Coordinates of C-alpha atoms in Angstrom, one line a residue:
M1 CA 26.1 -19.3 -22.0
S2 CA 25.6 -22.2 -19.4
R3 CA 22.5 -22.3 -17.2
S4 CA 23.6 -21.5 -13.5
T5 CA 22.5 -23.8 -11.0
R6 CA 22.0 -21.4 -8.4
H7 CA 18.2 -20.8 -7.6
L8 CA 17.1 -17.3 -7.9
L9 CA 13.9 -15.4 -6.6
I10 CA 12.4 -13.1 -9.4
V11 CA 11.2 -9.8 -8.0
V12 CA 8.7 -7.8 -10.3
S13 CA 8.9 -4.2 -9.8
G14 CA 8.5 -2.1 -6.6
T15 CA 11.9 -1.3 -6.4
D16 CA 11.4 2.3 -5.4
P17 CA 14.3 3.1 -3.0
V18 CA 12.0 5.3 -0.5
Y19 CA 9.2 3.2 0.1
R20 CA 10.3 -0.3 -1.0
G21 CA 14.1 -0.3 -0.8
Y22 CA 13.8 -2.1 2.6
C23 CA 11.8 -4.8 1.1
L24 CA 14.5 -5.8 -1.6
E25 CA 17.3 -5.3 1.2
Q26 CA 15.5 -7.7 3.2
T27 CA 14.8 -10.1 0.9
A28 CA 18.2 -10.2 -0.5
A29 CA 19.4 -10.9 2.8
G30 CA 18.1 -14.4 2.1
Y31 CA 17.8 -15.2 -1.3
G32 CA 19.4 -14.5 -4.7
I33 CA 17.6 -11.9 -6.6
A34 CA 16.8 -11.8 -10.6
L35 CA 15.1 -8.4 -10.9
I36 CA 12.5 -7.3 -13.6
D37 CA 11.8 -3.6 -13.6
A38 CA 11.1 -1.0 -16.4
K39 CA 14.7 0.2 -16.0
P40 CA 18.1 -1.4 -15.3
P41 CA 19.3 -1.5 -11.8
T42 CA 21.0 1.6 -10.2
W43 CA 21.0 2.0 -6.2
Q44 CA 20.1 -1.9 -6.0
Q45 CA 22.6 -2.9 -8.4
H46 CA 24.5 -4.8 -5.5
L47 CA 21.8 -6.6 -4.3
V48 CA 20.7 -8.2 -7.6
A49 CA 22.4 -11.3 -9.4
D50 CA 20.6 -10.6 -12.8
H51 CA 17.9 -8.6 -14.2
E52 CA 15.7 -7.9 -17.2
V53 CA 14.0 -4.4 -18.2
A54 CA 10.4 -5.1 -19.2
D55 CA 7.0 -3.1 -18.6
T56 CA 5.9 -4.6 -15.2
R57 CA 2.3 -3.7 -16.1
D58 CA 2.4 -5.6 -19.4
S59 CA 1.7 -9.3 -18.5
A60 CA 3.5 -10.6 -22.0
A61 CA 6.4 -8.4 -21.2
V62 CA 6.8 -9.7 -17.9
V63 CA 6.4 -13.5 -19.1
A64 CA 8.7 -12.7 -21.9
A65 CA 11.5 -11.5 -19.2
G66 CA 10.8 -14.3 -16.7
L67 CA 11.2 -16.7 -19.2
A68 CA 14.7 -15.1 -20.2
L69 CA 15.7 -15.2 -16.7
A70 CA 14.7 -18.9 -16.4
E71 CA 16.9 -19.8 -19.4
R72 CA 19.9 -18.6 -17.4
H73 CA 19.2 -19.7 -13.8
A74 CA 17.1 -22.0 -12.0
I75 CA 14.3 -20.0 -10.4
A76 CA 12.7 -20.5 -6.9
G77 CA 9.8 -18.5 -6.9
V78 CA 8.4 -15.1 -8.1
V79 CA 7.1 -12.1 -6.0
T80 CA 6.1 -8.8 -6.4
W81 CA 5.1 -5.9 -3.9
D82 CA 3.8 -3.5 -6.5
E83 CA 0.0 -3.6 -6.7
Y84 CA -0.1 -2.8 -10.6
A85 CA 2.4 -5.6 -11.1
L86 CA 0.2 -8.5 -9.6
V87 CA -1.4 -9.7 -12.5
P88 CA 1.5 -9.9 -14.7
T89 CA 3.3 -11.4 -11.8
A90 CA 0.7 -14.1 -11.4
E91 CA 1.2 -14.7 -15.2
L92 CA 4.5 -15.2 -14.7
V93 CA 4.0 -17.8 -11.8
A94 CA 1.7 -19.8 -14.1
R95 CA 4.2 -20.0 -16.9
L96 CA 7.1 -21.3 -14.8
G97 CA 5.0 -23.4 -12.6
V98 CA 6.2 -21.9 -9.2
R99 CA 4.2 -21.3 -6.2
G100 CA 1.9 -18.3 -6.1
N101 CA -1.8 -16.9 -7.0
T102 CA -3.6 -17.5 -9.8
V103 CA -4.6 -14.7 -12.5
A104 CA -8.2 -14.8 -11.4
A105 CA -7.4 -14.2 -7.7
M106 CA -5.1 -11.5 -8.5
S107 CA -7.7 -9.9 -11.1
A108 CA -10.1 -10.1 -8.3
A109 CA -7.8 -8.5 -5.8
R110 CA -7.1 -5.6 -8.3
D111 CA -11.0 -5.2 -9.5
K112 CA -12.7 -3.6 -6.7
A113 CA -16.2 -4.4 -8.3
A114 CA -15.1 -8.2 -8.7
S115 CA -13.9 -7.9 -5.0
R116 CA -17.2 -6.7 -3.8
R117 CA -19.2 -9.0 -5.8
L118 CA -17.1 -12.0 -4.3
F119 CA -17.4 -10.7 -0.9
A120 CA -21.2 -10.4 -1.2
E121 CA -21.3 -14.1 -2.5
H122 CA -19.0 -15.4 0.4
G123 CA -20.8 -13.4 3.3
V124 CA -18.0 -11.0 3.7
P125 CA -19.0 -7.9 5.6
S126 CA -18.1 -5.4 3.0
A127 CA -19.9 -1.9 1.6
R128 CA -22.7 -1.6 -0.9
S129 CA -21.2 -0.8 -4.4
I130 CA -22.4 -0.1 -8.1
R131 CA -19.8 0.4 -10.9
V132 CA -20.7 3.2 -13.2
R133 CA -19.4 4.8 -16.3
T134 CA -21.4 8.4 -16.9
P135 CA -22.1 11.0 -14.5
A136 CA -25.9 10.4 -14.9
Q137 CA -25.2 6.6 -13.6
A138 CA -23.2 7.7 -10.5
T139 CA -26.0 10.1 -9.4
V140 CA -28.8 7.4 -10.0
A141 CA -26.3 4.8 -7.9
A142 CA -25.6 7.8 -5.2
H143 CA -29.2 8.2 -4.7
R144 CA -30.0 4.4 -4.5
I145 CA -27.1 3.8 -2.0
G146 CA -28.0 7.2 0.1
F147 CA -25.6 9.8 0.9
P148 CA -22.8 10.0 1.9
V149 CA -21.2 8.0 -0.5
V150 CA -17.8 7.4 -1.9
F151 CA -16.4 7.7 -5.6
K152 CA -13.4 5.4 -6.3
P153 CA -11.7 4.3 -9.7
A154 CA -12.3 0.7 -9.8
S155 CA -8.5 -0.8 -10.0
H156 CA -6.2 2.1 -8.7
A157 CA -4.4 2.3 -5.2
A158 CA -3.1 5.0 -2.9
S159 CA -6.4 6.3 -2.6
I160 CA -5.8 8.3 -6.2
G161 CA -9.3 9.4 -7.4
V162 CA -11.2 8.5 -4.1
I163 CA -13.5 10.9 -2.7
R164 CA -16.7 11.2 -0.1
V165 CA -19.5 12.9 -1.6
D166 CA -21.9 14.4 1.2
T167 CA -24.7 16.0 -0.7
P168 CA -26.3 15.7 -4.5
E169 CA -24.6 19.1 -5.1
R170 CA -21.2 17.8 -4.8
L171 CA -21.8 15.0 -7.4
T172 CA -20.6 16.8 -10.4
D173 CA -17.2 18.0 -8.8
A174 CA -16.6 14.6 -7.1
W175 CA -17.5 12.6 -10.7
E176 CA -14.8 14.7 -12.4
F177 CA -12.2 14.1 -9.7
A178 CA -13.0 10.4 -9.4
A179 CA -12.9 9.9 -13.3
A180 CA -9.7 12.0 -13.8
G181 CA -8.1 9.3 -11.4
A182 CA -10.1 6.5 -13.1
S183 CA -8.3 7.3 -16.4
Q184 CA -4.9 6.2 -15.2
Q185 CA -6.0 3.3 -13.2
G186 CA -4.5 0.0 -14.2
P187 CA -6.4 -2.4 -16.9
E188 CA -7.9 -4.9 -14.4
G189 CA -10.5 -2.5 -13.7
R190 CA -12.8 -0.3 -15.5
G191 CA -14.9 2.8 -14.5
V192 CA -16.0 4.4 -11.0
L193 CA -17.5 2.7 -8.4
V194 CA -20.2 4.4 -6.1
E195 CA -20.1 2.8 -2.6
E196 CA -21.9 3.0 0.6
Y197 CA -19.5 5.1 3.0
L198 CA -18.3 3.0 5.8
D199 CA -17.9 5.4 9.2
G200 CA -15.5 4.4 11.8
P201 CA -11.9 4.3 12.5
E202 CA -9.5 2.9 9.6
I203 CA -7.2 -0.1 9.9
S204 CA -5.4 -2.6 8.1
V205 CA -4.7 -6.3 9.1
E206 CA -1.4 -7.4 7.8
C207 CA -1.6 -11.0 6.7
A208 CA 0.3 -14.1 5.7
T209 CA -1.4 -16.8 3.7
V210 CA 0.2 -20.2 3.2
A211 CA -1.7 -23.0 0.9
G212 CA -4.7 -21.1 1.8
V213 CA -4.5 -20.7 5.6
T214 CA -4.2 -17.1 6.5
T215 CA -2.8 -15.7 9.7
A216 CA -3.1 -12.1 10.9
L217 CA 0.1 -10.9 11.8
A218 CA -0.5 -7.5 12.8
V219 CA -2.9 -4.5 12.7
T220 CA -2.2 -1.0 11.4
R221 CA -4.3 1.9 13.1
K222 CA -4.4 4.7 10.4
E223 CA -4.8 8.5 10.3
V224 CA -6.7 9.8 7.4
G225 CA -6.8 13.5 6.5
F226 CA -7.6 15.9 3.9
A227 CA -11.4 15.0 3.8
P228 CA -13.5 14.5 1.6
Y229 CA -10.3 13.1 0.2
F230 CA -8.8 10.0 2.0
E231 CA -5.0 10.9 2.1
E232 CA -3.5 8.9 4.8
T233 CA -1.1 10.8 7.2
G234 CA 0.1 8.1 9.7
H235 CA 0.2 4.5 10.6
T236 CA 0.7 3.0 14.2
V237 CA 1.5 -0.7 14.8
T238 CA 1.5 -2.4 18.0
A239 CA 2.5 -6.1 18.9
D240 CA -0.4 -8.0 20.3
D241 CA -3.0 -5.1 19.6
P242 CA -6.1 -6.1 21.3
L243 CA -8.1 -5.5 18.1
R244 CA -6.1 -8.4 16.3
P245 CA -8.1 -11.4 17.4
H246 CA -11.5 -9.4 16.7
V247 CA -10.6 -8.5 13.2
A248 CA -8.7 -11.6 12.3
S249 CA -11.1 -13.8 10.9
V250 CA -12.8 -10.9 8.8
A251 CA -9.6 -10.4 7.2
A252 CA -9.1 -14.3 6.4
Q253 CA -12.6 -14.4 5.2
A254 CA -12.0 -11.5 2.8
V255 CA -8.8 -13.2 1.5
R256 CA -10.1 -16.5 1.1
A257 CA -13.2 -15.2 -0.8
L258 CA -10.8 -13.7 -3.7
G259 CA -9.2 -16.9 -4.0
I260 CA -6.0 -15.9 -2.7
T261 CA -3.9 -19.0 -1.6
D262 CA -0.3 -17.7 -0.9
G263 CA 1.7 -14.5 0.1
V264 CA 1.4 -11.5 2.4
Q265 CA -1.8 -9.4 2.1
H266 CA -2.8 -5.7 3.6
V267 CA -6.4 -6.0 4.3
E268 CA -8.1 -2.5 4.7
M269 CA -11.2 -2.3 6.9
R270 CA -13.3 0.0 8.7
L271 CA -14.4 -0.2 12.4
T272 CA -18.0 0.6 11.9
A273 CA -20.9 0.3 14.3
S274 CA -22.0 -2.9 13.0
G275 CA -18.7 -4.3 13.2
P276 CA -15.6 -4.7 10.8
R277 CA -16.2 -4.3 7.3
I278 CA -13.9 -4.8 4.5
I279 CA -12.6 -1.8 2.3
E280 CA -10.2 -3.7 -0.1
V281 CA -7.6 -6.5 0.1
N282 CA -4.3 -5.6 -1.5
A283 CA -2.6 -9.0 -2.3
R284 CA 1.0 -7.7 -1.4
I285 CA 3.0 -5.8 1.3
G286 CA 1.3 -2.4 2.5
G287 CA 2.7 1.0 1.4
D288 CA 4.0 3.9 3.5
M289 CA 6.5 1.7 5.2
I290 CA 4.2 -0.4 7.0
G291 CA 6.5 -3.4 6.5
Q292 CA 8.9 -1.5 8.2
L293 CA 6.6 -0.9 11.3
V294 CA 5.4 -4.3 11.6
R295 CA 9.3 -5.5 11.7
L296 CA 10.0 -2.6 14.2
A297 CA 6.9 -3.4 16.5
T298 CA 6.6 -7.2 16.0
G299 CA 10.2 -8.7 14.6
L300 CA 8.3 -10.0 11.7
D301 CA 9.9 -9.5 8.1
L302 CA 6.9 -9.2 5.8
P303 CA 9.5 -9.2 2.8
R304 CA 11.4 -12.3 4.1
I305 CA 7.9 -14.0 4.8
A306 CA 6.6 -13.3 1.1
A307 CA 9.8 -14.5 -0.3
D308 CA 9.7 -17.9 1.8
I309 CA 6.1 -18.2 0.5
A310 CA 6.8 -17.8 -3.0
C311 CA 9.9 -20.3 -3.0
G312 CA 7.9 -23.0 -0.8
N313 CA 9.7 -22.4 2.5
A314 CA 8.2 -22.0 5.6
P315 CA 8.1 -18.9 6.9
S316 CA 8.7 -17.6 10.4
L317 CA 5.5 -16.1 11.9
N318 CA 6.3 -15.8 15.6
P319 CA 6.9 -12.4 16.7
T320 CA 10.2 -11.4 18.2
A321 CA 9.5 -8.3 19.4
H322 CA 6.8 -6.3 21.5
R323 CA 6.9 -2.8 21.0
T324 CA 5.1 0.1 18.9
A325 CA 6.1 1.7 15.8
A326 CA 4.4 4.6 14.0
I327 CA 5.3 6.8 11.2
K328 CA 4.0 10.5 10.5
I329 CA 3.8 11.5 6.9
L330 CA 4.8 15.1 6.6
Y331 CA 2.3 17.4 4.4
P332 CA 2.7 21.0 3.9
P333 CA 0.0 23.7 5.0
A334 CA -1.0 24.2 1.6
T335 CA -0.1 23.9 -2.1
G336 CA 2.7 26.1 -3.5
A337 CA 6.7 26.4 -3.7
L338 CA 8.2 24.8 -0.8
T339 CA 10.2 27.5 0.9
A340 CA 11.4 26.0 4.3
R341 CA 11.6 22.9 5.4
D342 CA 13.2 21.8 8.8
L343 CA 13.0 19.3 11.8
T344 CA 14.5 19.8 14.7
V345 CA 14.6 16.3 16.3
E346 CA 17.2 14.1 14.3
P347 CA 17.9 10.1 14.6
G348 CA 21.1 9.6 16.8
P349 CA 22.1 8.9 20.3
E350 CA 20.1 12.0 21.7
H351 CA 16.8 10.4 20.0
P352 CA 17.3 6.8 19.8
W353 CA 13.5 6.2 19.2
L354 CA 13.7 8.3 16.0
H355 CA 14.4 5.6 13.6
Q356 CA 14.3 7.3 10.4
V357 CA 13.8 10.6 8.9
T358 CA 13.2 10.9 5.1
W359 CA 12.8 13.8 3.0
L360 CA 11.0 13.6 -0.3
R361 CA 10.8 17.2 -1.2
Q362 CA 13.5 19.8 -1.4
V363 CA 13.3 23.6 -0.9
G364 CA 12.0 25.1 -4.2
D365 CA 9.9 22.1 -5.2
R366 CA 6.2 22.7 -5.9
V367 CA 4.1 20.5 -3.8
A368 CA 0.3 20.1 -4.4
L369 CA -2.4 19.2 -1.9
P370 CA -5.8 17.3 -2.8
P371 CA -7.7 17.9 -5.1
E372 CA -4.6 19.5 -7.1
G373 CA -2.3 16.8 -6.0
D374 CA -1.9 13.5 -4.1
L375 CA 0.6 11.7 -2.1
F376 CA 3.1 11.8 -4.9
T377 CA 2.9 15.6 -5.1
G378 CA 1.6 16.5 -1.7
R379 CA 4.1 14.6 0.7
V380 CA 7.3 16.4 2.0
G381 CA 8.7 13.7 4.0
F382 CA 8.0 11.2 6.9
A383 CA 9.4 10.1 10.3
I384 CA 9.3 6.9 11.9
V385 CA 9.4 6.5 15.8
T386 CA 9.2 3.4 18.1
A387 CA 8.2 3.4 21.6
D388 CA 7.1 0.8 24.4
N389 CA 3.4 1.7 23.9
P390 CA 1.2 3.6 21.8
A391 CA 0.6 6.5 24.2
E392 CA 4.5 7.0 24.2
A393 CA 4.7 6.7 20.4
R394 CA 2.0 9.5 20.2
H395 CA 3.7 11.7 22.5
R396 CA 7.0 11.3 20.5
L397 CA 5.1 11.8 17.1
T398 CA 3.6 15.1 18.8
H399 CA 7.4 16.0 19.9
I400 CA 8.5 15.5 16.2
A401 CA 5.5 17.8 15.1
D402 CA 6.4 20.6 17.6
G403 CA 9.9 20.6 15.9
L404 CA 8.7 20.9 12.3
T405 CA 8.7 23.7 10.2
L406 CA 7.2 23.4 6.5
T407 CA 6.2 26.6 4.8
V408 CA 5.2 27.4 1.1
A409 CA 4.8 30.4 -1.1
E410 CA 1.2 29.8 -2.3
S411 CA 1.4 32.1 -5.1
H412 CA 5.1 31.3 -6.4
T413 CA 5.2 28.6 -9.0
A414 CA 8.5 26.5 -9.0
A415 CA 10.7 26.3 -12.1

C-alpha cells in the first residue's frame, strides 16, 4: 500500500462521546484525524481518516500504533486530551520527531509529588506535601503538616481518592479511601500524598503555551461539593474575568516549572489569604466540558488551539465573544436506584440560553455518591447555559435547579 501524502493529526485516546466528543469534532473541522484508541472508532467513524487500536496507557503500544500510522500517512502532529495518555503521547512525539512536550515534563505533570518538588524549586506558590506509603507514615505526615490536611493519590485525576482530613480521628478512614483510589492510579506516580489544605475559592486557568510562552486564555470558577470529598459540581467561565490578570503569572510560572513548552493546560489553584496557590497542572484541556464553556464565553476553540500547536501552526488566541457560560452537574440526593429523572426546562426557542442538557443515567440505574462512588457513578447529567454576565448565568442555573426532579430508592439495588 502506498503512503498517503495527506498530513494527519494523530489523536491519542480521550474520545469519550459525552465529555470529549466536542474535542474531536472541533479538531476534525481543521485537520484530518488518525485515531489511536483502545477500541475501533464507532460514533466518531465519520471524523477519522485512519486508526490503530492500542492500550493508550501503554507507551510501547502507543508508539507502535503511531509508527504504523506514520508508515501509511504523513503525520503533522500528535495530541491528546486524556490525562492518562500524556506520557505515552510524549513518547510518540519523541519517536516521530514532531512538536510537543518531553516525556520528563509530562511525567512531572502526572506525578503530583514531582510537581510539588519542582514548584518549590522554582518558587511557585503551592502546598506542602509529603509522599507516604503506609498508614503510619500518613499519620506522621499529617501531624507534621498540621490539620486539616488532604490525602490524594499521586497520579490520579477527577478527584478520585481525594479527601480532606480535619482531625486525627479521621485518619484511618481517610487513608483507606485514598489508598483505594491510589490502587487504580496511573503508573507515573506512586503512593499517597499528604498535603496542606489550601483554603479559599477554587479556580482553574485555561492556558495555551507555544514554544515556552504561556498565555492565560480564561478563568474557570468552580463549585466543589460533598465535603470532605472534592466532587466538582459546577463551573463558570466569563470572558475578561477580572481575576485573569491576577492569576495569569502564577499559572505561567507553574507551567514553566514543569518544563511544559507546548499545548493547552488546565491549571488548578486556590485563592488563599496569602494569594493564589497551585493545586496541580493538567497538561491537557480541562474536563467537565470546560473547553465548551471557554468557546461559548470567549469564542476560543481550545481543541483547535491544541491541534494547531501540535502541528506547528500559529493558533488563534484572540477572543471573539464576550459572554458567560456555566455548567451545572446534576447529582442525586442519595445513593440508590434512580427512580425519577426530569427537567422541566428544555433547549429550544423558549430557552435559547440553554445550550445543552445531557443525561448520563437512566431511570433504574444505580447511582453512588462519595464515599461509595465518584463522578463516574454519581452524576446523573449536566446542563450548560449562556448569559451576558455571571449574575444572569447564576439566575438561569437556579431556574434549572427549580425545575429538576431527581429521586432515588435508597434501599433498592438495581439489576
